[in-house]
mmCIF file of C-alpha atoms and ligand atoms in Angstrom:
data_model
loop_
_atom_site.group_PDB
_atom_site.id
_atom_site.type_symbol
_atom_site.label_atom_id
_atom_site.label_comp_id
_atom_site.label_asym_id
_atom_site.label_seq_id
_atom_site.Cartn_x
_atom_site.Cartn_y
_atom_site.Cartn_z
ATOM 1 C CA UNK A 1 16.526 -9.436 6.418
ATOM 2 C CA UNK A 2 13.816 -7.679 7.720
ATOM 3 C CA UNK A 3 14.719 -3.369 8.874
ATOM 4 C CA UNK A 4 12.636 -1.034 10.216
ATOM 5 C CA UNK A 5 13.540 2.284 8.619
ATOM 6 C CA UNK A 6 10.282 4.473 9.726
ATOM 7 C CA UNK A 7 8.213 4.347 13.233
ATOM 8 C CA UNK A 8 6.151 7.058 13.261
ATOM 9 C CA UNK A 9 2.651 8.102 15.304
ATOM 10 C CA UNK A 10 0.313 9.791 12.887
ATOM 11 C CA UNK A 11 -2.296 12.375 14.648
ATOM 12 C CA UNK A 12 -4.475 12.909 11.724
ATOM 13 C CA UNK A 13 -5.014 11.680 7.991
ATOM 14 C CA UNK A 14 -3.168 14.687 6.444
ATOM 15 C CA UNK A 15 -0.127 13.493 8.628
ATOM 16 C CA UNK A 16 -0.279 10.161 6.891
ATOM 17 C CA UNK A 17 -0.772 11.292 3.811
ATOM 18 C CA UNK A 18 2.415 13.699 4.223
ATOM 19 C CA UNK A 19 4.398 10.256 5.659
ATOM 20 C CA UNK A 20 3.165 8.662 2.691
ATOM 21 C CA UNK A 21 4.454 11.185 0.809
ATOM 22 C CA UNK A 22 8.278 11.627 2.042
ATOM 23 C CA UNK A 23 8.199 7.847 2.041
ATOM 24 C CA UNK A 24 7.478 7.566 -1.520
ATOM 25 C CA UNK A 25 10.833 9.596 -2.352
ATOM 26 C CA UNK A 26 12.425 6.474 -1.643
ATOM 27 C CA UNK A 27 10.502 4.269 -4.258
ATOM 28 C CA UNK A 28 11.762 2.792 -7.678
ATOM 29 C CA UNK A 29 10.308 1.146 -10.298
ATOM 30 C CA UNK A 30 9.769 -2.548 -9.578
ATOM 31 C CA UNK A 31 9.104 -1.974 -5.904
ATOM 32 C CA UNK A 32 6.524 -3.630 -4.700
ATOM 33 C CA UNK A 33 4.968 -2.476 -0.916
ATOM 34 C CA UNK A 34 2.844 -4.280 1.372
ATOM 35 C CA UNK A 35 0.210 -2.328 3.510
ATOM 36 C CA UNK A 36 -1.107 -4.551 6.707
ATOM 37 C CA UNK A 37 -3.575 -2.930 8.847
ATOM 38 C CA UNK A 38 -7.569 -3.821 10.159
ATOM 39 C CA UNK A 39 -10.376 -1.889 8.606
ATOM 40 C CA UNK A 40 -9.974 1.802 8.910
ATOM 41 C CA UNK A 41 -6.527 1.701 9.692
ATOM 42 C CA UNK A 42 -5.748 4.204 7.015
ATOM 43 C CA UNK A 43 -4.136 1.944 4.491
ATOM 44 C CA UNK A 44 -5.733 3.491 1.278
ATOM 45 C CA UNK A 45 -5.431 6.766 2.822
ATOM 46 C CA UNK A 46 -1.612 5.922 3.068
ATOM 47 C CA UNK A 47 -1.661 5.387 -0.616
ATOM 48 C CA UNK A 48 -3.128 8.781 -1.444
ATOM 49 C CA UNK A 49 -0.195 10.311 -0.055
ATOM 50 C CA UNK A 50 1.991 7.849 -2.088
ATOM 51 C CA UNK A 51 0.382 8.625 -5.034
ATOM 52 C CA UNK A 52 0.846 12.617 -4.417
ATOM 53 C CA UNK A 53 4.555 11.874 -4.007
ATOM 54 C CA UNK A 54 4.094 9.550 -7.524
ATOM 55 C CA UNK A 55 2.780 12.217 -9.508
ATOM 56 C CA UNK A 56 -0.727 10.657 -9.856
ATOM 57 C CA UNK A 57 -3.261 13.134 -10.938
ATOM 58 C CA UNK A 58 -6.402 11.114 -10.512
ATOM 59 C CA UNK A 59 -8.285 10.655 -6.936
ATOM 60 C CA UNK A 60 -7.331 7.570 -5.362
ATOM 61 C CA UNK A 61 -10.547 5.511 -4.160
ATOM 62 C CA UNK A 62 -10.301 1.981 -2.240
ATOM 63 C CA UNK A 63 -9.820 -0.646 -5.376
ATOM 64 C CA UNK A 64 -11.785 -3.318 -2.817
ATOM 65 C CA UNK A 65 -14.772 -4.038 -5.195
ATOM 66 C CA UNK A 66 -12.321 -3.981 -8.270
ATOM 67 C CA UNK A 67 -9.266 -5.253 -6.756
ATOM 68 C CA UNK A 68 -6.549 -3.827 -9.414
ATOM 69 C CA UNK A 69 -6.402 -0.248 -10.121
ATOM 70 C CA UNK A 70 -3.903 1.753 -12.563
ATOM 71 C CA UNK A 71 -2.767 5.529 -12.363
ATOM 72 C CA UNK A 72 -0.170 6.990 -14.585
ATOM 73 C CA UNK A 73 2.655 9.365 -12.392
ATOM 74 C CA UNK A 74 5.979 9.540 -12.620
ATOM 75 C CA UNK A 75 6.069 5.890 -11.504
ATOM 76 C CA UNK A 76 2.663 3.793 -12.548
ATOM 77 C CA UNK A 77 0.996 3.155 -9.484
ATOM 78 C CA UNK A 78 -1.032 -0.204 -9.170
ATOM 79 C CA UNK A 79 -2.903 -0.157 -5.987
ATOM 80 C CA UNK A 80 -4.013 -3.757 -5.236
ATOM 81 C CA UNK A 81 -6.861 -4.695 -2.312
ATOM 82 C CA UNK A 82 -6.683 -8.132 -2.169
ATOM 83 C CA UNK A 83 -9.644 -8.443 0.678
ATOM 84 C CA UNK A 84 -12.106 -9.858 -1.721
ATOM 85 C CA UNK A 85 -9.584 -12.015 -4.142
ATOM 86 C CA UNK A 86 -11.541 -15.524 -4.007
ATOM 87 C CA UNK A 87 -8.586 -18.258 -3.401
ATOM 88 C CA UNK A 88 -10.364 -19.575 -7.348
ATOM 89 C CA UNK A 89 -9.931 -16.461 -8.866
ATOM 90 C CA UNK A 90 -6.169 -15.410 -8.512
ATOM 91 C CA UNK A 91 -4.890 -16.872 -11.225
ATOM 92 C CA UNK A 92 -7.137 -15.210 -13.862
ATOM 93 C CA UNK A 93 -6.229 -11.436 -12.585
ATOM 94 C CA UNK A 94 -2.957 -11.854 -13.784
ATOM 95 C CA UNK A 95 -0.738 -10.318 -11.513
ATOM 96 C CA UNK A 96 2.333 -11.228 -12.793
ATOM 97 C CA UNK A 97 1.779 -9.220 -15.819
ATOM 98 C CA UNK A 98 1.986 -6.007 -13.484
ATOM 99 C CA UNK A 99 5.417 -7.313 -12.182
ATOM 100 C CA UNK A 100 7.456 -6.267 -14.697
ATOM 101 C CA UNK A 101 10.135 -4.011 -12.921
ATOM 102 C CA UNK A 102 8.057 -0.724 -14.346
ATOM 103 C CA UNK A 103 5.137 0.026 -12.037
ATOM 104 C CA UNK A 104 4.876 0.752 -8.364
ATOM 105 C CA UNK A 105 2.914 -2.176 -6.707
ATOM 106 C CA UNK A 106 1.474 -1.748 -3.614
ATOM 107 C CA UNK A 107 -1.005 -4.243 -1.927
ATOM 108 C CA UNK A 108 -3.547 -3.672 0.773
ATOM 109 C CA UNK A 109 -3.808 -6.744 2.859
ATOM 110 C CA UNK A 110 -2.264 -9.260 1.041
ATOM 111 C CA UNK A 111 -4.537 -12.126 1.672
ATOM 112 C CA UNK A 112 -2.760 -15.461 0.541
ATOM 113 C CA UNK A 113 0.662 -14.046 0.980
ATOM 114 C CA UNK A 114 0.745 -13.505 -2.788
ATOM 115 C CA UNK A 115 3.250 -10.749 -2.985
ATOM 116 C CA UNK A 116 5.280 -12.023 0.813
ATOM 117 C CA UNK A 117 8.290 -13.565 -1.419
ATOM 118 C CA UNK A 118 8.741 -10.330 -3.588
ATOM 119 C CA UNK A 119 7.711 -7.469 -1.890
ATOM 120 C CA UNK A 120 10.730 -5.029 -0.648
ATOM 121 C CA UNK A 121 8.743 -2.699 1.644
ATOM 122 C CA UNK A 122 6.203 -3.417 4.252
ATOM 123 C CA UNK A 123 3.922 -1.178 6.347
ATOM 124 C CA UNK A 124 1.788 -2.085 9.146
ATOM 125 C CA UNK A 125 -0.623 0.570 10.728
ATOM 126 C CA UNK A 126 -1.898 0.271 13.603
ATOM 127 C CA UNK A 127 -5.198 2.046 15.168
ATOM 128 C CA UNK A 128 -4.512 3.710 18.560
ATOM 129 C CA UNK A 129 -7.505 6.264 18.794
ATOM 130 C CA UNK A 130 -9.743 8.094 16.695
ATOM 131 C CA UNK A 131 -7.256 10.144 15.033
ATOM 132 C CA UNK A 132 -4.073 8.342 15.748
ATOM 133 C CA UNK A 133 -2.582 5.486 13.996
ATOM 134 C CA UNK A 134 0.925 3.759 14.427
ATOM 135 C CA UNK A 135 3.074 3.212 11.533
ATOM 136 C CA UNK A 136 6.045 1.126 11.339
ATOM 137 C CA UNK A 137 7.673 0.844 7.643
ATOM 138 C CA UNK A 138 10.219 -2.042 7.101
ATOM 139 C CA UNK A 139 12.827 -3.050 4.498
ATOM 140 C CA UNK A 140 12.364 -6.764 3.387
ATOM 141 C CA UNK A 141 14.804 -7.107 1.330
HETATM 142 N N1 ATP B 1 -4.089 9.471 11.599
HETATM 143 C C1 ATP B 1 -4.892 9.013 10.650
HETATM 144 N N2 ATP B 1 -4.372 8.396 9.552
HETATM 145 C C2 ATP B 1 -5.154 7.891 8.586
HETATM 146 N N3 ATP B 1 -6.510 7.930 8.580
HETATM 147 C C3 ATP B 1 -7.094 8.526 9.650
HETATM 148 C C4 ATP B 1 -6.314 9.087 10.718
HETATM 149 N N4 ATP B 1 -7.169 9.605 11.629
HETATM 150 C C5 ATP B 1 -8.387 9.391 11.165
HETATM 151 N N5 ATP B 1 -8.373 8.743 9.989
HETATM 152 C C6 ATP B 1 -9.578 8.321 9.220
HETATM 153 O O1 ATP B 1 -9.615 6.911 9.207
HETATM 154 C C7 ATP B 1 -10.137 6.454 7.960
HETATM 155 C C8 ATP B 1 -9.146 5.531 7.292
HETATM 156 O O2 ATP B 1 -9.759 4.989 6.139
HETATM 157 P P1 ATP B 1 -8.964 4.190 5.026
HETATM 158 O O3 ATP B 1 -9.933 3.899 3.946
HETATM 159 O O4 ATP B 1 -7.716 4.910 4.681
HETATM 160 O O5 ATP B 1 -8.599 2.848 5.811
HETATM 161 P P2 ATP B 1 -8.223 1.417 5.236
HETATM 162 O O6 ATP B 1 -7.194 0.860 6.142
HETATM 163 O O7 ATP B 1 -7.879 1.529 3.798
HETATM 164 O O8 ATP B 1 -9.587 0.630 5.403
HETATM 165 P P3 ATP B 1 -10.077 -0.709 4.632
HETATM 166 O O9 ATP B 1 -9.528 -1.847 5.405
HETATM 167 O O10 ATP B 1 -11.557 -0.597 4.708
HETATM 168 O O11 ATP B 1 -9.557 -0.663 3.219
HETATM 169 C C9 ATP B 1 -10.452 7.698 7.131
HETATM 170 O O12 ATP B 1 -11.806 8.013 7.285
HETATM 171 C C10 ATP B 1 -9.569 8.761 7.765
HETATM 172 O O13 ATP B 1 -10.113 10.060 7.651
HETATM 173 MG MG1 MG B 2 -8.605 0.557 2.073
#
């Protein structure tokens, strides 16, 4: 069962980040969100507003040479970027270890469909112009 519950044109990255923000009244512990989108789209901007709604103090940066990264809020947030996970490798990060119903998981790009079967939220944004993106938020499940 796959709903769309949010189709919305962003005009600028503060209006994302503000999306981001209402959206993430909606988020539990245990949720886990997938964030589809090319390069630039304004995924890990998206989580910055997610992570103001969270009550993460810390400055979010792209995870992509790391992969995992960790913030204490209301809800841990675990910002994923799977774009440079080597098909060899998966197994030793240990991902199911951050699946334990307490933290907020969400993935940018979700190479290998790791998180496809358990995620409950996706997002896919879109690049129309220079300043305006397309996002469309679904319910999985
Ligand atoms: N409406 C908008 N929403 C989000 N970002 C926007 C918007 N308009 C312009 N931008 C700019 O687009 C860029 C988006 O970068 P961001 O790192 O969030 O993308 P990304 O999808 O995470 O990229 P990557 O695939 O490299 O991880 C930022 O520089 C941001 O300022
Ligand atoms: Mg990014």
């Amino acid at each position: 069962m796959e709903r769309e519950i949010i189709h919305k044109f962003s005009e600028s990255e503060s209006d994302t980040i503000n999306l981001a923000l209402s959206f993430s009244k909606n988020l539990r512990p245990g949720d886990i969100v997938i964030l589809n989108g090319d390069l630039g789209a304004g995924k890990t901007t998206f989580v910055k507003g997610l992570a103001k709604g969270l009550g993460v103090d810390s400055h979010i940066k792209s995870p992509t040479f790391v992969i995992i990264k960790e913030y204490k809020g209301y809800i841990n947030l675990i910002h994923i970027d799977t774009y440079r996970i080597d098909g060899n490798d998966i197994d030793k990060i240990g991902l199911e270890e951050y699946m334990d119903g307490k933290n907020l998981i969400i993935i940018e790009w979700n190479k290998f469909d790791l998180f496809s079967e358990k995620a409950n939220y996706k997002i896919d944004m879109k690049y129309i112009s220079q300043n305006q993106r397309e996002i469309v938020i679904s319910r999985l499940r």
